[in-house]
mmCIF file of C-alpha atoms and ligand atoms in Angstrom:
data_model
loop_
_atom_site.group_PDB
_atom_site.id
_atom_site.type_symbol
_atom_site.label_atom_id
_atom_site.label_comp_id
_atom_site.label_asym_id
_atom_site.label_seq_id
_atom_site.Cartn_x
_atom_site.Cartn_y
_atom_site.Cartn_z
ATOM 1 C CA MET A 1 105.169 104.055 18.069
ATOM 2 C CA LEU A 2 107.498 106.907 19.021
ATOM 3 C CA LYS A 3 107.380 110.073 16.897
ATOM 4 C CA ASP A 4 109.812 111.899 19.174
ATOM 5 C CA PHE A 5 112.462 111.084 21.785
ATOM 6 C CA ILE A 6 112.081 113.632 24.553
ATOM 7 C CA SER A 7 112.537 111.668 27.755
ATOM 8 C CA VAL A 8 113.863 108.296 28.898
ATOM 9 C CA SER A 9 110.413 107.837 30.460
ATOM 10 C CA GLN A 10 109.327 106.899 26.906
ATOM 11 C CA LEU A 11 111.555 103.813 27.084
ATOM 12 C CA ASN A 12 110.849 100.469 28.665
ATOM 13 C CA GLU A 13 113.273 97.566 28.806
ATOM 14 C CA ASP A 14 112.120 96.219 25.414
ATOM 15 C CA ARG A 15 112.567 99.573 23.698
ATOM 16 C CA PHE A 16 115.985 100.081 25.243
ATOM 17 C CA PHE A 17 117.171 96.681 24.051
ATOM 18 C CA GLN A 18 115.745 97.307 20.556
ATOM 19 C CA ILE A 19 117.855 100.478 20.387
ATOM 20 C CA TYR A 20 120.832 98.508 21.730
ATOM 21 C CA GLN A 21 120.410 95.928 18.970
ATOM 22 C CA LEU A 22 120.384 98.702 16.318
ATOM 23 C CA TYR A 23 123.483 100.154 18.011
ATOM 24 C CA LYS A 24 125.282 96.819 17.716
ATOM 25 C CA ASP A 25 124.244 96.379 14.061
ATOM 26 C CA PHE A 26 125.489 99.848 13.073
ATOM 27 C CA LYS A 27 128.731 99.481 15.022
ATOM 28 C CA GLU A 28 129.439 96.130 13.412
ATOM 29 C CA LYS A 29 128.769 97.504 9.927
ATOM 30 C CA TYR A 30 130.988 100.521 10.590
ATOM 31 C CA ASN A 31 133.804 98.368 11.980
ATOM 32 C CA ASN A 32 133.544 96.183 8.856
ATOM 33 C CA GLY A 33 134.160 99.247 6.669
ATOM 34 C CA ASP A 34 130.541 100.215 5.887
ATOM 35 C CA LYS A 35 130.980 103.916 6.656
ATOM 36 C CA LYS A 36 128.299 105.241 4.318
ATOM 37 C CA LEU A 37 124.845 103.810 4.812
ATOM 38 C CA SER A 38 121.503 104.756 3.285
ATOM 39 C CA ASP A 39 119.017 104.297 6.155
ATOM 40 C CA LEU A 40 118.346 108.051 6.241
ATOM 41 C CA ARG A 41 118.908 108.833 2.541
ATOM 42 C CA GLY A 42 116.450 111.510 1.453
ATOM 43 C CA TYR A 43 115.819 112.670 5.015
ATOM 44 C CA SER A 44 116.810 116.053 6.413
ATOM 45 C CA VAL A 45 118.101 116.551 9.963
ATOM 46 C CA LEU A 46 118.091 120.093 11.345
ATOM 47 C CA LEU A 47 120.071 120.714 14.523
ATOM 48 C CA PRO A 48 119.054 123.940 16.294
ATOM 49 C CA PHE A 49 121.347 124.272 19.311
ATOM 50 C CA PHE A 50 120.657 127.128 21.720
ATOM 51 C CA GLU A 51 123.406 126.028 24.123
ATOM 52 C CA ASN A 52 127.006 125.060 23.421
ATOM 53 C CA SER A 53 127.862 121.467 22.621
ATOM 54 C CA THR A 54 130.739 119.453 21.236
ATOM 55 C CA ARG A 55 129.815 115.815 21.744
ATOM 56 C CA THR A 56 126.048 115.786 21.255
ATOM 57 C CA ARG A 57 125.864 118.092 18.247
ATOM 58 C CA THR A 58 128.817 116.553 16.443
ATOM 59 C CA SER A 59 127.725 112.980 17.019
ATOM 60 C CA PHE A 60 124.106 113.619 15.995
ATOM 61 C CA GLU A 61 125.380 115.373 12.881
ATOM 62 C CA LEU A 62 127.925 112.690 12.052
ATOM 63 C CA ALA A 63 125.445 109.915 12.790
ATOM 64 C CA GLY A 64 122.962 111.540 10.376
ATOM 65 C CA LYS A 65 125.625 111.914 7.677
ATOM 66 C CA ILE A 66 126.810 108.305 7.994
ATOM 67 C CA LEU A 67 123.193 107.203 7.552
ATOM 68 C CA GLY A 68 122.892 109.336 4.396
ATOM 69 C CA ALA A 69 120.801 112.263 5.704
ATOM 70 C CA ASP A 70 121.291 115.925 4.828
ATOM 71 C CA THR A 71 122.211 117.636 8.097
ATOM 72 C CA ILE A 72 122.207 121.338 8.871
ATOM 73 C CA ASN A 73 123.436 122.993 12.062
ATOM 74 C CA ILE A 74 121.622 126.032 13.412
ATOM 75 C CA SER A 75 123.425 127.837 16.172
ATOM 76 C CA GLY A 76 121.314 129.943 18.539
ATOM 77 C CA SER A 77 123.919 132.684 18.560
ATOM 78 C CA THR A 78 123.918 133.156 14.760
ATOM 79 C CA SER A 79 120.201 132.496 14.100
ATOM 80 C CA SER A 80 117.361 135.001 13.850
ATOM 81 C CA VAL A 81 116.598 134.297 17.527
ATOM 82 C CA LYS A 82 119.208 137.004 18.080
ATOM 83 C CA LYS A 83 116.857 139.390 16.193
ATOM 84 C CA GLY A 84 114.017 138.536 18.558
ATOM 85 C CA GLU A 85 112.359 135.608 16.792
ATOM 86 C CA THR A 86 110.594 133.276 19.235
ATOM 87 C CA LEU A 87 111.367 129.587 19.665
ATOM 88 C CA TYR A 88 107.903 128.792 18.259
ATOM 89 C CA ASP A 89 108.465 130.837 15.075
ATOM 90 C CA THR A 90 111.972 129.434 14.672
ATOM 91 C CA ILE A 91 110.742 125.873 14.872
ATOM 92 C CA LYS A 92 107.720 126.451 12.581
ATOM 93 C CA THR A 93 110.188 127.967 10.072
ATOM 94 C CA LEU A 94 112.356 124.834 10.231
ATOM 95 C CA GLU A 95 109.255 122.669 9.826
ATOM 96 C CA ALA A 96 108.227 124.667 6.737
ATOM 97 C CA MET A 97 111.532 123.643 5.192
ATOM 98 C CA ARG A 98 110.210 120.057 5.438
ATOM 99 C CA SER A 99 112.617 118.961 8.173
ATOM 100 C CA ASP A 100 112.215 115.269 8.867
ATOM 101 C CA PHE A 101 114.133 115.402 12.145
ATOM 102 C CA ILE A 102 114.705 118.318 14.499
ATOM 103 C CA VAL A 103 117.447 117.641 17.059
ATOM 104 C CA ILE A 104 117.148 120.437 19.584
ATOM 105 C CA ARG A 105 119.208 121.604 22.552
ATOM 106 C CA HIS A 106 117.721 124.426 24.598
ATOM 107 C CA TYR A 107 118.380 126.094 27.937
ATOM 108 C CA MET A 108 114.697 125.905 28.936
ATOM 109 C CA SER A 109 113.446 122.736 30.637
ATOM 110 C CA GLY A 110 110.515 121.402 28.608
ATOM 111 C CA ALA A 111 111.552 123.118 25.347
ATOM 112 C CA ALA A 112 111.851 119.887 23.357
ATOM 113 C CA HIS A 113 108.437 118.715 24.543
ATOM 114 C CA ILE A 114 106.817 122.015 23.546
ATOM 115 C CA VAL A 115 108.459 121.843 20.128
ATOM 116 C CA ALA A 116 107.471 118.217 19.569
ATOM 117 C CA ASN A 117 103.817 119.102 20.162
ATOM 118 C CA LYS A 118 103.946 121.909 17.576
ATOM 119 C CA VAL A 119 105.562 120.229 14.559
ATOM 120 C CA LYS A 120 105.118 117.173 12.364
ATOM 121 C CA SER A 121 108.926 116.639 12.231
ATOM 122 C CA ARG A 122 110.377 114.009 14.526
ATOM 123 C CA VAL A 123 111.950 115.797 17.501
ATOM 124 C CA ILE A 124 114.936 114.532 19.481
ATOM 125 C CA ASN A 125 115.783 116.186 22.778
ATOM 126 C CA ALA A 126 119.527 116.875 22.804
ATOM 127 C CA GLY A 127 119.288 118.403 26.302
ATOM 128 C CA ASP A 128 116.662 120.760 27.713
ATOM 129 C CA GLY A 129 117.683 122.912 30.677
ATOM 130 C CA MET A 130 117.901 120.894 33.864
ATOM 131 C CA HIS A 131 115.251 118.440 32.667
ATOM 132 C CA GLU A 132 116.627 115.598 30.518
ATOM 133 C CA HIS A 133 119.357 114.461 28.167
ATOM 134 C CA PRO A 134 117.877 111.152 27.034
ATOM 135 C CA SER A 135 120.377 110.173 24.326
ATOM 136 C CA GLN A 136 123.197 110.677 26.871
ATOM 137 C CA ALA A 137 121.448 108.256 29.267
ATOM 138 C CA VAL A 138 121.068 105.646 26.511
ATOM 139 C CA LEU A 139 124.740 105.932 25.557
ATOM 140 C CA ASP A 140 125.735 105.775 29.224
ATOM 141 C CA ALA A 141 123.642 102.642 29.745
ATOM 142 C CA ILE A 142 125.136 101.025 26.608
ATOM 143 C CA THR A 143 128.672 101.924 27.735
ATOM 144 C CA ILE A 144 128.037 100.253 31.081
ATOM 145 C CA LEU A 145 126.492 97.225 29.387
ATOM 146 C CA GLU A 146 129.474 96.857 27.039
ATOM 147 C CA LYS A 147 132.047 97.326 29.765
ATOM 148 C CA LYS A 148 130.398 95.322 32.586
ATOM 149 C CA GLY A 149 128.315 92.842 30.616
ATOM 150 C CA LYS A 150 125.141 93.766 32.531
ATOM 151 C CA ILE A 151 123.339 96.613 34.278
ATOM 152 C CA GLU A 152 120.970 94.742 36.599
ATOM 153 C CA GLY A 153 122.309 94.648 40.154
ATOM 154 C CA LEU A 154 125.295 96.923 39.522
ATOM 155 C CA LYS A 155 126.063 99.541 42.169
ATOM 156 C CA VAL A 156 126.260 102.927 40.457
ATOM 157 C CA VAL A 157 127.155 106.184 42.211
ATOM 158 C CA ILE A 158 126.411 109.558 40.618
ATOM 159 C CA VAL A 159 128.642 112.276 42.087
ATOM 160 C CA GLY A 160 128.418 116.053 41.851
ATOM 161 C CA ASP A 161 126.041 118.734 40.686
ATOM 162 C CA ILE A 162 122.914 116.567 40.644
ATOM 163 C CA LEU A 163 120.631 119.544 41.251
ATOM 164 C CA HIS A 164 121.431 121.173 37.880
ATOM 165 C CA SER A 165 122.118 118.031 35.864
ATOM 166 C CA ARG A 166 119.778 116.835 33.098
ATOM 167 C CA VAL A 167 122.213 113.909 32.619
ATOM 168 C CA ALA A 168 121.650 112.850 36.219
ATOM 169 C CA ARG A 169 117.890 112.945 35.839
ATOM 170 C CA SER A 170 117.942 110.848 32.682
ATOM 171 C CA ASP A 171 120.637 108.446 33.979
ATOM 172 C CA ILE A 172 118.813 107.819 37.271
ATOM 173 C CA LYS A 173 115.551 107.028 35.481
ATOM 174 C CA LEU A 174 117.039 104.760 32.834
ATOM 175 C CA LEU A 175 119.657 102.927 34.898
ATOM 176 C CA SER A 176 117.219 102.245 37.760
ATOM 177 C CA MET A 177 114.630 101.014 35.203
ATOM 178 C CA LEU A 178 117.321 98.614 33.941
ATOM 179 C CA GLY A 179 117.969 97.311 37.477
ATOM 180 C CA ALA A 180 121.003 99.307 38.695
ATOM 181 C CA LYS A 181 121.232 100.290 42.360
ATOM 182 C CA ILE A 182 121.811 104.038 42.365
ATOM 183 C CA THR A 183 123.561 106.117 45.038
ATOM 184 C CA LEU A 184 123.599 109.916 44.794
ATOM 185 C CA CYS A 185 126.582 111.721 46.293
ATOM 186 C CA ALA A 186 126.792 115.500 46.461
ATOM 187 C CA PRO A 187 127.049 118.455 48.808
ATOM 188 C CA GLN A 188 123.650 119.089 50.391
ATOM 189 C CA THR A 189 123.339 122.258 48.310
ATOM 190 C CA MET A 190 123.627 120.282 45.051
ATOM 191 C CA LEU A 191 120.986 117.685 45.846
ATOM 192 C CA PRO A 192 117.463 118.316 44.572
ATOM 193 C CA ARG A 193 115.212 119.352 47.464
ATOM 194 C CA HIS A 194 112.554 116.820 46.518
ATOM 195 C CA LEU A 195 114.134 113.426 45.932
ATOM 196 C CA GLU A 196 110.903 111.392 46.057
ATOM 197 C CA PRO A 197 110.575 111.086 42.266
ATOM 198 C CA PHE A 198 114.059 109.566 42.051
ATOM 199 C CA GLU A 199 114.394 105.815 42.434
ATOM 200 C CA VAL A 200 117.641 105.647 44.374
ATOM 201 C CA GLU A 201 119.038 103.233 46.967
ATOM 202 C CA ASP A 202 121.030 105.739 48.923
ATOM 203 C CA ILE A 203 121.907 109.435 49.193
ATOM 204 C CA THR A 204 125.078 110.638 50.880
ATOM 205 C CA THR A 205 127.112 113.815 51.234
ATOM 206 C CA ASP A 206 130.216 111.771 52.111
ATOM 207 C CA ILE A 207 132.320 111.019 49.017
ATOM 208 C CA ASN A 208 134.219 108.147 50.644
ATOM 209 C CA GLU A 209 130.937 106.497 51.611
ATOM 210 C CA GLY A 210 129.521 107.203 48.151
ATOM 211 C CA LEU A 211 132.393 105.532 46.274
ATOM 212 C CA LYS A 212 132.933 102.522 48.547
ATOM 213 C CA GLY A 213 132.316 99.220 46.735
ATOM 214 C CA LYS A 214 130.711 100.719 43.634
ATOM 215 C CA ASP A 215 130.903 99.105 40.168
ATOM 216 C CA VAL A 216 130.373 102.371 38.292
ATOM 217 C CA ALA A 217 131.111 105.998 39.286
ATOM 218 C CA ILE A 218 129.552 108.716 37.152
ATOM 219 C CA PHE A 219 131.032 112.154 37.856
ATOM 220 C CA LEU A 220 129.041 115.223 36.788
ATOM 221 C CA ARG A 221 130.251 118.583 35.598
ATOM 222 C CA ILE A 222 129.818 121.513 37.946
ATOM 223 C CA GLN A 223 127.302 123.545 35.915
ATOM 224 C CA LEU A 224 128.444 127.048 36.772
ATOM 225 C CA GLU A 225 126.248 128.471 33.992
ATOM 226 C CA ARG A 226 123.073 127.246 35.795
ATOM 227 C CA GLN A 227 124.135 128.305 39.275
ATOM 228 C CA ASN A 228 122.490 131.576 40.227
ATOM 229 C CA LYS A 229 123.733 131.481 43.812
ATOM 230 C CA VAL A 230 126.736 130.133 45.702
ATOM 231 C CA PHE A 231 126.624 126.344 46.165
ATOM 232 C CA PHE A 232 130.183 125.880 47.487
ATOM 233 C CA SER A 233 132.972 128.235 48.549
ATOM 234 C CA THR A 234 135.515 127.675 45.781
ATOM 235 C CA LEU A 235 136.173 125.173 43.012
ATOM 236 C CA ASN A 236 139.297 124.170 44.928
ATOM 237 C CA GLU A 237 137.245 123.367 48.015
ATOM 238 C CA TYR A 238 134.788 121.339 45.895
ATOM 239 C CA SER A 239 137.699 119.443 44.374
ATOM 240 C CA ILE A 240 139.164 118.646 47.815
ATOM 241 C CA LYS A 241 135.795 117.427 49.126
ATOM 242 C CA TYR A 242 134.319 115.697 46.069
ATOM 243 C CA GLY A 243 136.957 115.425 43.335
ATOM 244 C CA LEU A 244 138.219 112.040 42.249
ATOM 245 C CA ASN A 245 141.829 111.295 43.201
ATOM 246 C CA GLN A 246 143.786 108.030 43.280
ATOM 247 C CA GLU A 247 143.032 107.413 46.934
ATOM 248 C CA ARG A 248 139.301 107.632 46.183
ATOM 249 C CA VAL A 249 139.612 105.419 43.087
ATOM 250 C CA ASN A 250 140.863 102.701 45.460
ATOM 251 C CA LEU A 251 137.515 102.803 47.332
ATOM 252 C CA LEU A 252 135.683 101.592 44.225
ATOM 253 C CA LYS A 253 135.548 97.914 43.267
ATOM 254 C CA GLU A 254 138.778 96.713 41.675
ATOM 255 C CA ASP A 255 137.138 96.457 38.211
ATOM 256 C CA ALA A 256 135.007 99.584 38.545
ATOM 257 C CA ILE A 257 134.661 102.050 35.672
ATOM 258 C CA ILE A 258 134.760 105.834 35.868
ATOM 259 C CA MET A 259 132.405 107.867 33.675
ATOM 260 C CA HIS A 260 131.738 111.541 32.942
ATOM 261 C CA PRO A 261 129.368 112.888 30.271
ATOM 262 C CA GLY A 262 131.822 115.688 29.488
ATOM 263 C CA PRO A 263 132.993 118.342 29.188
ATOM 264 C CA VAL A 264 135.188 117.720 32.245
ATOM 265 C CA ASN A 265 136.435 120.552 34.462
ATOM 266 C CA ARG A 266 139.865 118.961 34.806
ATOM 267 C CA GLY A 267 141.180 119.038 38.359
ATOM 268 C CA VAL A 268 137.699 119.837 39.717
ATOM 269 C CA GLU A 269 135.494 116.760 39.277
ATOM 270 C CA ILE A 270 138.347 114.418 38.355
ATOM 271 C CA GLN A 271 142.093 114.883 38.910
ATOM 272 C CA SER A 272 143.693 115.604 35.539
ATOM 273 C CA GLU A 273 145.811 112.447 35.280
ATOM 274 C CA LEU A 274 142.748 110.225 35.958
ATOM 275 C CA VAL A 275 140.585 111.726 33.187
ATOM 276 C CA TYR A 276 141.872 109.218 30.634
ATOM 277 C CA GLY A 277 143.322 106.809 33.227
ATOM 278 C CA ASP A 278 142.972 103.015 32.948
ATOM 279 C CA ARG A 279 139.584 102.971 34.783
ATOM 280 C CA SER A 280 138.152 105.838 32.742
ATOM 281 C CA VAL A 281 135.665 105.063 29.949
ATOM 282 C CA ILE A 282 135.036 108.718 29.102
ATOM 283 C CA LEU A 283 136.209 108.390 25.512
ATOM 284 C CA ASP A 284 134.301 105.090 25.156
ATOM 285 C CA GLN A 285 131.191 107.071 26.067
ATOM 286 C CA VAL A 286 131.917 109.474 23.223
ATOM 287 C CA GLU A 287 132.420 106.630 20.719
ATOM 288 C CA THR A 288 129.310 104.863 21.963
ATOM 289 C CA GLY A 289 127.424 108.137 21.497
ATOM 290 C CA LEU A 290 127.950 108.074 17.746
ATOM 291 C CA PHE A 291 126.423 104.614 17.206
ATOM 292 C CA THR A 292 123.735 105.247 19.851
ATOM 293 C CA ARG A 293 122.584 108.315 17.932
ATOM 294 C CA MET A 294 122.523 106.366 14.660
ATOM 295 C CA ALA A 295 120.342 103.807 16.466
ATOM 296 C CA ILE A 296 117.990 106.479 17.842
ATOM 297 C CA TYR A 297 117.355 107.947 14.368
ATOM 298 C CA LYS A 298 116.664 104.482 12.970
ATOM 299 C CA TYR A 299 114.473 103.534 15.900
ATOM 300 C CA LEU A 300 112.254 106.611 15.400
ATOM 301 C CA LEU A 301 111.868 105.727 11.731
ATOM 302 C CA THR A 302 110.963 102.129 12.273
ATOM 303 C CA ALA A 303 109.497 101.661 15.758
HETATM 304 N N1 LIG B 401 127.647 115.301 27.208
HETATM 305 C C1 LIG B 401 127.295 116.401 26.518
HETATM 306 O O1 LIG B 401 126.126 116.745 26.391
HETATM 307 O O2 LIG B 401 128.355 117.072 25.979
HETATM 308 P P1 LIG B 401 128.221 118.324 25.015
HETATM 309 O O3 LIG B 401 127.694 119.445 25.827
HETATM 310 O O4 LIG B 401 129.648 118.571 24.523
HETATM 311 O O5 LIG B 401 127.302 117.959 23.925
#
């Protein structure tokens, strides 16, 4: 039984496919016009976010509302944290309000785990520092599954700021567990120093090598807010060396898909006209995120 969802390490293949089945059920109901369900009626979902978010916060909130929960956003910048209240006291306060779910995003790696150990509420990690973003990995895996019909054996390249990316850490773990062959592609300065924990096939600093013959290319945002030193000369130089342009798209397999967790730095990671180009599934990832998050709530209630 899972009380919380903190890391993709909590998933095995069975659990992932149980969540996928719930995803499919909810999506089918929604597409058939069932836009107000009662799976979470009577439950409260509190969403303390200590970092900015558009996709994750909105989709967790909307997913909760569609399932009938009462949802409340708590923004770090307008909460009593600004008056000096600690994370521990903030979370115990939310628990005292009988929160059933706490969906937390925090800039500190490990924050969601610490919170989960302190409260009875079910805790969902909506991104903790450079550690993990497990619901993003699940929605990425489901997007790949829906677009390619399988994950096992697919060649997936993850390009960009791997060092600072919680999405990369969660994606690598989940997609390799599901049988994908992962290549990491980044400037040397943006690769984690210790790569042993990562199950990857290949690591390259050469973008052309990285993209050649891949089924899936996941581009990562350059996380300027987490970079406390210089990792490349200029954004323009990064774009020239690692940005996706049409010439580089042609290196991928003919039916390859292009992904990005968002938000995109247009013209840096991906040339602007390719962001929603015919190979891009970036908006499909967003749509998948809504039903994935409905499935995660339900899974935690029933698993
Ligand atoms: N992918 C993602 O986490 O986006 P947001 O920061 O907008 O939630």
